[in-house]
Amino acid sequence: MTKLKHIANQAKFCFGGTRPVTGPLKVFWEITHRCNSRCINCDMWQKKATPEMSAAHALNLVEQISDIGALHLSISGGETFLRNDIFDILESAKKKGLKISVNSNALLLNREKIKHLCELQVESTYISLDGATDESNQAIRGVKEGFRRALDAVAFFKDCSKNGKSKVFINTTINHLNAFELRQIADIVSNSEADGWTMSVVQNVDIYKPKPEVLLTPDDIKEIEKAIHDIRKKYPRILPHMSEYFNNFRNSVLYPAKLYQYRCVAGYLTMMIHPNGDVFSCPVAFEKTGNVLEKSLKEIWFNEMQDLRERIKKGKHPVCWFDCISPINILMSCFAPSKWHKLLEPSFLKHLFHKAF
């Protein structure tokens, strides 16, 4: 019944609806803003850490997320595993039947923790890797041994998840310092036998403010486009997203206003929760709509967020191109009545085939 509600909810979105009939398809939860990386494409580690809700409140929030009908829970930070009760949260979410993804820089991951993740059958874990060598990875992420630990974590996952129920992906933020290393990183991902490689171009948004020297240039974009073309040819199954997502990297950097052609699903299919319980429509967190320590998640989702949903539909929101939400925007746009012809395009059919098999 929950899945049928989500199908109906997505159909309503495609026909222009703004009032959801169920909870979000995906809840993003940054359980901590503490971080043990020192990335130059994100300044979260430089800020005073956001207060975190108690263990009891965290478990209650898991229950509320399930009760409003959410299907997926994406847990990140900061660094996810800096929170001591992370496995209590994950166990509670699995008992509630939520599909889970976890993001990590792998600095705190070891074989024991990865075995636990596999035993819980956490569906997806995303490991950060931003360079093709230990040196270039350290130049971006600011810590020693991050390169080795990331690849060790992938190897441990492949060892522990023999049934394939816990998948591991390598995740890269493309910036000026690694734009010319993508082919080498692709080889590393392929050799690691990770289940795939996710990527976003560096985003100049307030919450993850990058240093100016990592912002992409027009020459970087040209190289990225060539590299992705070559990578998709060499490793057809390594990149899980539709080609339209990658084709818009240029727009996201040089012509961001063009991205308003896609109606954003933020606040209708997605929700973001911060460590202190503040609720937003998406990871960009541009407008707070409530706090779960003050109001129920149900009240915030169905009532407090409604005005923002109306404005998002009208394009009154900052634009972004994160891989956690933009591919959903593309997919939903294909099902809008005016764009049904896109469902028969070879690139779309090829994407569906790869997802199915």
GROMACS .gro file of N, CA and C in nm, residues 40-165:
model
  378
   40ILE      N    1   3.859   2.104   0.085
   40ILE     CA    2   3.859   2.244   0.040
   40ILE      C    3   3.738   2.275  -0.048
   41ASN      N    4   3.657   2.172  -0.077
   41ASN     CA    5   3.533   2.200  -0.152
   41ASN      C    6   3.411   2.205  -0.060
   42CYS      N    7   3.437   2.210   0.070
   42CYS     CA    8   3.328   2.220   0.170
   42CYS      C    9   3.387   2.280   0.297
   43ASP      N   10   3.317   2.374   0.357
   43ASP     CA   11   3.371   2.439   0.477
   43ASP      C   12   3.298   2.397   0.604
   44MET      N   13   3.223   2.287   0.597
   44MET     CA   14   3.147   2.245   0.715
   44MET      C   15   3.237   2.221   0.836
   45TRP      N   16   3.355   2.163   0.812
   45TRP     CA   17   3.447   2.130   0.921
   45TRP      C   18   3.502   2.255   0.991
   46GLN      N   19   3.493   2.371   0.925
   46GLN     CA   20   3.545   2.495   0.981
   46GLN      C   21   3.443   2.566   1.069
   47LYS      N   22   3.319   2.525   1.060
   47LYS     CA   23   3.212   2.591   1.134
   47LYS      C   24   3.194   2.527   1.271
   48LYS      N   25   3.136   2.603   1.361
   48LYS     CA   26   3.099   2.547   1.491
   48LYS      C   27   2.992   2.442   1.467
   49ALA      N   28   3.014   2.322   1.521
   49ALA     CA   29   2.923   2.211   1.494
   49ALA      C   30   2.781   2.241   1.541
   50THR      N   31   2.685   2.206   1.458
   50THR     CA   32   2.544   2.221   1.494
   50THR      C   33   2.511   2.129   1.611
   51PRO      N   34   2.437   2.176   1.712
   51PRO     CA   35   2.396   2.086   1.821
   51PRO      C   36   2.323   1.964   1.765
   52GLU      N   37   2.341   1.850   1.831
   52GLU     CA   38   2.281   1.726   1.784
   52GLU      C   39   2.171   1.679   1.879
   53MET      N   40   2.066   1.623   1.821
   53MET     CA   41   1.958   1.570   1.903
   53MET      C   42   2.007   1.448   1.981
   54SER      N   43   1.942   1.419   2.092
   54SER     CA   44   1.980   1.307   2.177
   54SER      C   45   1.953   1.175   2.107
   55ALA      N   46   2.009   1.067   2.163
   55ALA     CA   47   1.986   0.933   2.107
   55ALA      C   48   1.838   0.899   2.109
   56ALA      N   49   1.769   0.936   2.216
   56ALA     CA   50   1.626   0.906   2.227
   56ALA      C   51   1.547   0.982   2.121
   57HIS      N   52   1.580   1.109   2.101
   57HIS     CA   53   1.511   1.187   1.998
   57HIS      C   54   1.541   1.133   1.859
   58ALA      N   55   1.664   1.085   1.839
   58ALA     CA   56   1.701   1.030   1.708
   58ALA      C   57   1.618   0.906   1.677
   59LEU      N   58   1.601   0.819   1.774
   59LEU     CA   59   1.521   0.697   1.752
   59LEU      C   60   1.374   0.732   1.731
   60ASN      N   61   1.327   0.833   1.803
   60ASN     CA   62   1.189   0.877   1.783
   60ASN      C   63   1.170   0.935   1.643
   61LEU      N   64   1.272   1.003   1.593
   61LEU     CA   65   1.265   1.059   1.458
   61LEU      C   66   1.257   0.948   1.353
   62VAL      N   67   1.333   0.841   1.373
   62VAL     CA   68   1.325   0.727   1.280
   62VAL      C   69   1.182   0.677   1.273
   63GLU      N   70   1.118   0.667   1.389
   63GLU     CA   71   0.979   0.621   1.394
   63GLU      C   72   0.887   0.716   1.318
   64GLN      N   73   0.908   0.846   1.335
   64GLN     CA   74   0.824   0.944   1.265
   64GLN      C   75   0.846   0.939   1.114
   65ILE      N   76   0.971   0.919   1.072
   65ILE     CA   77   1.002   0.909   0.929
   65ILE      C   78   0.927   0.792   0.868
   66SER      N   79   0.925   0.681   0.940
   66SER     CA   80   0.852   0.563   0.893
   66SER      C   81   0.701   0.588   0.893
   67ASP      N   82   0.653   0.652   0.999
   67ASP     CA   83   0.508   0.671   1.015
   67ASP      C   84   0.447   0.761   0.907
   68ILE      N   85   0.524   0.857   0.853
   68ILE     CA   86   0.466   0.944   0.750
   68ILE      C   87   0.474   0.880   0.611
   69GLY      N   88   0.533   0.760   0.604
   69GLY     CA   89   0.531   0.687   0.478
   69GLY      C   90   0.654   0.700   0.391
   70ALA      N   91   0.766   0.749   0.445
   70ALA     CA   92   0.889   0.759   0.366
   70ALA      C   93   0.938   0.619   0.329
   71LEU      N   94   1.004   0.609   0.215
   71LEU     CA   95   1.058   0.480   0.171
   71LEU      C   96   1.208   0.469   0.193
   72HIS      N   97   1.279   0.578   0.167
   72HIS     CA   98   1.426   0.576   0.171
   72HIS      C   99   1.476   0.674   0.277
   73LEU      N  100   1.583   0.634   0.345
   73LEU     CA  101   1.650   0.721   0.441
   73LEU      C  102   1.798   0.729   0.404
   74SER      N  103   1.844   0.849   0.372
   74SER     CA  104   1.984   0.871   0.337
   74SER      C  105   2.053   0.942   0.453
   75ILE      N  106   2.150   0.873   0.513
   75ILE     CA  107   2.217   0.926   0.633
   75ILE      C  108   2.357   0.973   0.597
   76SER      N  109   2.388   1.096   0.639
   76SER     CA  110   2.520   1.152   0.609
   76SER      C  111   2.561   1.248   0.720
   77GLY      N  112   2.669   1.325   0.695
   77GLY     CA  113   2.716   1.421   0.791
   77GLY      C  114   2.750   1.552   0.721
   78GLY      N  115   2.856   1.619   0.770
   78GLY     CA  116   2.967   1.571   0.849
   78GLY      C  117   3.011   1.430   0.812
   79GLU      N  118   3.072   1.366   0.909
   79GLU     CA  119   3.108   1.226   0.892
   79GLU      C  120   3.014   1.140   0.976
   80THR      N  121   2.938   1.057   0.908
   80THR     CA  122   2.832   0.977   0.968
   80THR      C  123   2.879   0.900   1.091
   81PHE      N  124   2.997   0.839   1.082
   81PHE     CA  125   3.040   0.746   1.187
   81PHE      C  126   3.106   0.815   1.306
   82LEU      N  127   3.103   0.948   1.309
   82LEU     CA  128   3.142   1.020   1.430
   82LEU      C  129   3.031   1.017   1.534
   83ARG      N  130   2.913   0.981   1.493
   83ARG     CA  131   2.801   0.970   1.587
   83ARG      C  132   2.803   0.829   1.647
   84ASN      N  133   2.816   0.820   1.779
   84ASN     CA  134   2.836   0.690   1.845
   84ASN      C  135   2.716   0.597   1.835
   85ASP      N  136   2.596   0.653   1.821
   85ASP     CA  137   2.477   0.569   1.817
   85ASP      C  138   2.431   0.539   1.674
   86ILE      N  139   2.522   0.553   1.578
   86ILE     CA  140   2.484   0.534   1.438
   86ILE      C  141   2.422   0.397   1.413
   87PHE      N  142   2.477   0.292   1.473
   87PHE     CA  143   2.423   0.159   1.446
   87PHE      C  144   2.288   0.137   1.513
   88ASP      N  145   2.263   0.204   1.625
   88ASP     CA  146   2.129   0.199   1.686
   88ASP      C  147   2.027   0.263   1.592
   89ILE      N  148   2.066   0.374   1.530
   89ILE     CA  149   1.978   0.442   1.435
   89ILE      C  150   1.952   0.354   1.313
   90LEU      N  151   2.058   0.293   1.261
   90LEU     CA  152   2.044   0.207   1.143
   90LEU      C  153   1.958   0.084   1.173
   91GLU      N  154   1.980   0.022   1.288
   91GLU     CA  155   1.901  -0.096   1.325
   91GLU      C  156   1.754  -0.061   1.338
   92SER      N  157   1.726   0.053   1.399
   92SER     CA  158   1.587   0.097   1.414
   92SER      C  159   1.523   0.122   1.278
   93ALA      N  160   1.597   0.186   1.189
   93ALA     CA  161   1.544   0.215   1.055
   93ALA      C  162   1.517   0.088   0.976
   94LYS      N  163   1.605  -0.011   0.989
   94LYS     CA  164   1.585  -0.137   0.917
   94LYS      C  165   1.463  -0.211   0.972
   95LYS      N  166   1.444  -0.207   1.103
   95LYS     CA  167   1.326  -0.271   1.163
   95LYS      C  168   1.197  -0.207   1.114
   96LYS      N  169   1.205  -0.079   1.080
   96LYS     CA  170   1.087  -0.007   1.029
   96LYS      C  171   1.067  -0.030   0.879
   97GLY      N  172   1.157  -0.104   0.818
   97GLY     CA  173   1.142  -0.136   0.676
   97GLY      C  174   1.192  -0.029   0.581
   98LEU      N  175   1.268   0.067   0.631
   98LEU     CA  176   1.321   0.173   0.545
   98LEU      C  177   1.441   0.124   0.465
   99LYS      N  178   1.450   0.166   0.340
   99LYS     CA  179   1.571   0.143   0.262
   99LYS      C  180   1.672   0.250   0.301
  100ILE      N  181   1.797   0.208   0.320
  100ILE     CA  182   1.896   0.300   0.377
  100ILE      C  183   2.017   0.316   0.287
  101SER      N  184   2.064   0.439   0.278
  101SER     CA  185   2.196   0.466   0.220
  101SER      C  186   2.276   0.547   0.321
  102VAL      N  187   2.407   0.525   0.321
  102VAL     CA  188   2.496   0.590   0.417
  102VAL      C  189   2.614   0.651   0.341
  103ASN      N  190   2.651   0.772   0.377
  103ASN     CA  191   2.769   0.837   0.319
  103ASN      C  192   2.882   0.840   0.421
  104SER      N  193   3.005   0.817   0.376
  104SER     CA  194   3.119   0.818   0.468
  104SER      C  195   3.248   0.850   0.394
  105ASN      N  196   3.343   0.910   0.468
  105ASN     CA  197   3.477   0.931   0.412
  105ASN      C  198   3.567   0.811   0.438
  106ALA      N  199   3.516   0.711   0.509
  106ALA     CA  200   3.584   0.583   0.537
  106ALA      C  201   3.695   0.593   0.641
  107LEU      N  202   3.721   0.710   0.697
  107LEU     CA  203   3.832   0.723   0.791
  107LEU      C  204   3.808   0.645   0.919
  108LEU      N  205   3.683   0.624   0.956
  108LEU     CA  206   3.651   0.550   1.078
  108LEU      C  207   3.598   0.410   1.049
  109LEU      N  208   3.589   0.375   0.922
  109LEU     CA  209   3.536   0.243   0.888
  109LEU      C  210   3.646   0.137   0.898
  110ASN      N  211   3.609   0.023   0.955
  110ASN     CA  212   3.699  -0.092   0.960
  110ASN      C  213   3.619  -0.216   0.922
  111ARG      N  214   3.685  -0.329   0.919
  111ARG     CA  215   3.617  -0.451   0.875
  111ARG      C  216   3.497  -0.485   0.965
  112GLU      N  217   3.511  -0.462   1.096
  112GLU     CA  218   3.403  -0.494   1.189
  112GLU      C  219   3.278  -0.409   1.162
  113LYS      N  220   3.297  -0.278   1.143
  113LYS     CA  221   3.183  -0.190   1.116
  113LYS      C  222   3.119  -0.223   0.981
  114ILE      N  223   3.202  -0.252   0.883
  114ILE     CA  224   3.148  -0.284   0.750
  114ILE      C  225   3.073  -0.417   0.754
  115LYS      N  226   3.123  -0.511   0.831
  115LYS     CA  227   3.051  -0.638   0.848
  115LYS      C  228   2.914  -0.613   0.910
  116HIS      N  229   2.909  -0.522   1.007
  116HIS     CA  230   2.782  -0.488   1.072
  116HIS      C  231   2.685  -0.425   0.971
  117LEU      N  232   2.736  -0.336   0.887
  117LEU     CA  233   2.652  -0.274   0.783
  117LEU      C  234   2.596  -0.379   0.689
  118CYS      N  235   2.679  -0.476   0.654
  118CYS     CA  236   2.634  -0.583   0.564
  118CYS      C  237   2.533  -0.674   0.632
  119GLU      N  238   2.554  -0.702   0.761
  119GLU     CA  239   2.459  -0.785   0.835
  119GLU      C  240   2.323  -0.717   0.846
  120LEU      N  241   2.324  -0.584   0.858
  120LEU     CA  242   2.199  -0.508   0.862
  120LEU      C  243   2.136  -0.496   0.724
  121GLN      N  244   2.212  -0.533   0.622
  121GLN     CA  245   2.170  -0.520   0.481
  121GLN      C  246   2.135  -0.375   0.447
  122VAL      N  247   2.223  -0.285   0.493
  122VAL     CA  248   2.214  -0.145   0.448
  122VAL      C  249   2.232  -0.145   0.297
  123GLU      N  250   2.134  -0.090   0.226
  123GLU     CA  251   2.130  -0.108   0.080
  123GLU      C  252   2.249  -0.047   0.007
  124SER      N  253   2.289   0.074   0.045
  124SER     CA  254   2.396   0.143  -0.029
  124SER      C  255   2.484   0.223   0.066
  125THR      N  256   2.615   0.212   0.046
  125THR     CA  257   2.711   0.296   0.117
  125THR      C  258   2.796   0.368   0.014
  126TYR      N  259   2.811   0.499   0.034
  126TYR     CA  260   2.886   0.582  -0.060
  126TYR      C  261   3.015   0.628   0.006
  127ILE      N  262   3.128   0.590  -0.053
  127ILE     CA  263   3.259   0.621   0.001
  127ILE      C  264   3.323   0.733  -0.080
  128SER      N  265   3.369   0.837  -0.011
  128SER     CA  266   3.425   0.954  -0.079
  128SER      C  267   3.568   0.929  -0.127
  129LEU      N  268   3.591   0.960  -0.254
  129LEU     CA  269   3.725   0.953  -0.313
  129LEU      C  270   3.734   1.064  -0.418
  130ASP      N  271   3.825   1.158  -0.398
  130ASP     CA  272   3.830   1.276  -0.484
  130ASP      C  273   3.958   1.290  -0.565
  131GLY      N  274   4.046   1.192  -0.558
  131GLY     CA  275   4.170   1.201  -0.635
  131GLY      C  276   4.212   1.066  -0.688
  132ALA      N  277   4.295   1.067  -0.793
  132ALA     CA  278   4.343   0.943  -0.854
  132ALA      C  279   4.467   0.889  -0.785
  133THR      N  280   4.525   0.969  -0.695
  133THR     CA  281   4.640   0.926  -0.616
  133THR      C  282   4.620   0.970  -0.472
  134ASP      N  283   4.703   0.915  -0.384
  134ASP     CA  284   4.696   0.954  -0.244
  134ASP      C  285   4.724   1.103  -0.230
  135GLU      N  286   4.819   1.153  -0.311
  135GLU     CA  287   4.858   1.294  -0.302
  135GLU      C  288   4.746   1.387  -0.347
  136SER      N  289   4.685   1.357  -0.461
  136SER     CA  290   4.579   1.445  -0.511
  136SER      C  291   4.454   1.436  -0.425
  137ASN      N  292   4.426   1.318  -0.372
  137ASN     CA  293   4.311   1.302  -0.282
  137ASN      C  294   4.333   1.383  -0.155
  138GLN      N  295   4.456   1.378  -0.102
  138GLN     CA  296   4.488   1.452   0.019
  138GLN      C  297   4.484   1.603  -0.005
  139ALA      N  298   4.525   1.646  -0.124
  139ALA     CA  299   4.523   1.789  -0.156
  139ALA      C  300   4.382   1.844  -0.151
  140ILE      N  301   4.283   1.760  -0.185
  140ILE     CA  302   4.143   1.804  -0.185
  140ILE      C  303   4.076   1.778  -0.051
  141ARG      N  304   4.099   1.660   0.006
  141ARG     CA  305   4.025   1.620   0.126
  141ARG      C  306   4.099   1.653   0.256
  142GLY      N  307   4.228   1.689   0.246
  142GLY     CA  308   4.299   1.746   0.360
  142GLY      C  309   4.345   1.650   0.467
  143VAL      N  310   4.336   1.519   0.442
  143VAL     CA  311   4.379   1.422   0.543
  143VAL      C  312   4.465   1.314   0.479
  144LYS      N  313   4.560   1.262   0.557
  144LYS     CA  314   4.645   1.154   0.509
  144LYS      C  315   4.569   1.022   0.511
  145GLU      N  316   4.606   0.934   0.422
  145GLU     CA  317   4.556   0.797   0.415
  145GLU      C  318   4.409   0.786   0.374
  146GLY      N  319   4.347   0.897   0.337
  146GLY     CA  320   4.208   0.890   0.294
  146GLY      C  321   4.190   0.805   0.170
  147PHE      N  322   4.286   0.812   0.079
  147PHE     CA  323   4.282   0.735  -0.045
  147PHE      C  324   4.284   0.585  -0.013
  148ARG      N  325   4.382   0.544   0.069
  148ARG     CA  326   4.394   0.401   0.103
  148ARG      C  327   4.273   0.352   0.181
  149ARG      N  328   4.228   0.432   0.276
  149ARG     CA  329   4.114   0.389   0.358
  149ARG      C  330   3.987   0.374   0.275
  150ALA      N  331   3.969   0.462   0.178
  150ALA     CA  332   3.851   0.453   0.091
  150ALA      C  333   3.852   0.322   0.013
  151LEU      N  334   3.966   0.289  -0.047
  151LEU     CA  335   3.974   0.166  -0.127
  151LEU      C  336   3.972   0.042  -0.039
  152ASP      N  337   4.029   0.051   0.081
  152ASP     CA  338   4.020  -0.062   0.176
  152ASP      C  339   3.874  -0.087   0.213
  153ALA      N  340   3.800   0.021   0.235
  153ALA     CA  341   3.658   0.006   0.272
  153ALA      C  342   3.580  -0.062   0.161
  154VAL      N  343   3.606  -0.024   0.037
  154VAL     CA  344   3.537  -0.088  -0.076
  154VAL      C  345   3.571  -0.237  -0.080
  155ALA      N  346   3.699  -0.270  -0.060
  155ALA     CA  347   3.741  -0.410  -0.061
  155ALA      C  348   3.674  -0.488   0.052
  156PHE      N  349   3.664  -0.428   0.170
  156PHE     CA  350   3.597  -0.495   0.282
  156PHE      C  351   3.450  -0.521   0.250
  157PHE      N  352   3.385  -0.423   0.188
  157PHE     CA  353   3.244  -0.441   0.150
  157PHE      C  354   3.228  -0.557   0.054
  158LYS      N  355   3.312  -0.563  -0.047
  158LYS     CA  356   3.301  -0.670  -0.146
  158LYS      C  357   3.327  -0.805  -0.082
  159ASP      N  358   3.406  -0.805   0.023
  159ASP     CA  359   3.436  -0.928   0.098
  159ASP      C  360   3.317  -0.971   0.182
  160CYS      N  361   3.253  -0.873   0.248
  160CYS     CA  362   3.146  -0.902   0.344
  160CYS      C  363   3.011  -0.924   0.278
  161SER      N  364   2.986  -0.855   0.169
  161SER     CA  365   2.854  -0.859   0.106
  161SER      C  366   2.851  -0.960  -0.007
  162LYS      N  367   2.864  -1.085   0.029
  162LYS     CA  368   2.868  -1.190  -0.074
  162LYS      C  369   2.733  -1.206  -0.145
  163ASN      N  370   2.624  -1.171  -0.075
  163ASN     CA  371   2.492  -1.185  -0.138
  163ASN      C  372   2.454  -1.064  -0.223
  164GLY      N  373   2.538  -0.961  -0.222
  164GLY     CA  374   2.513  -0.843  -0.305
  164GLY      C  375   2.402  -0.753  -0.255
  165LYS      N  376   2.352  -0.776  -0.132
  165LYS     CA  377   2.242  -0.695  -0.081
  165LYS      C  378   2.289  -0.561  -0.025
   0.00000   0.00000   0.00000
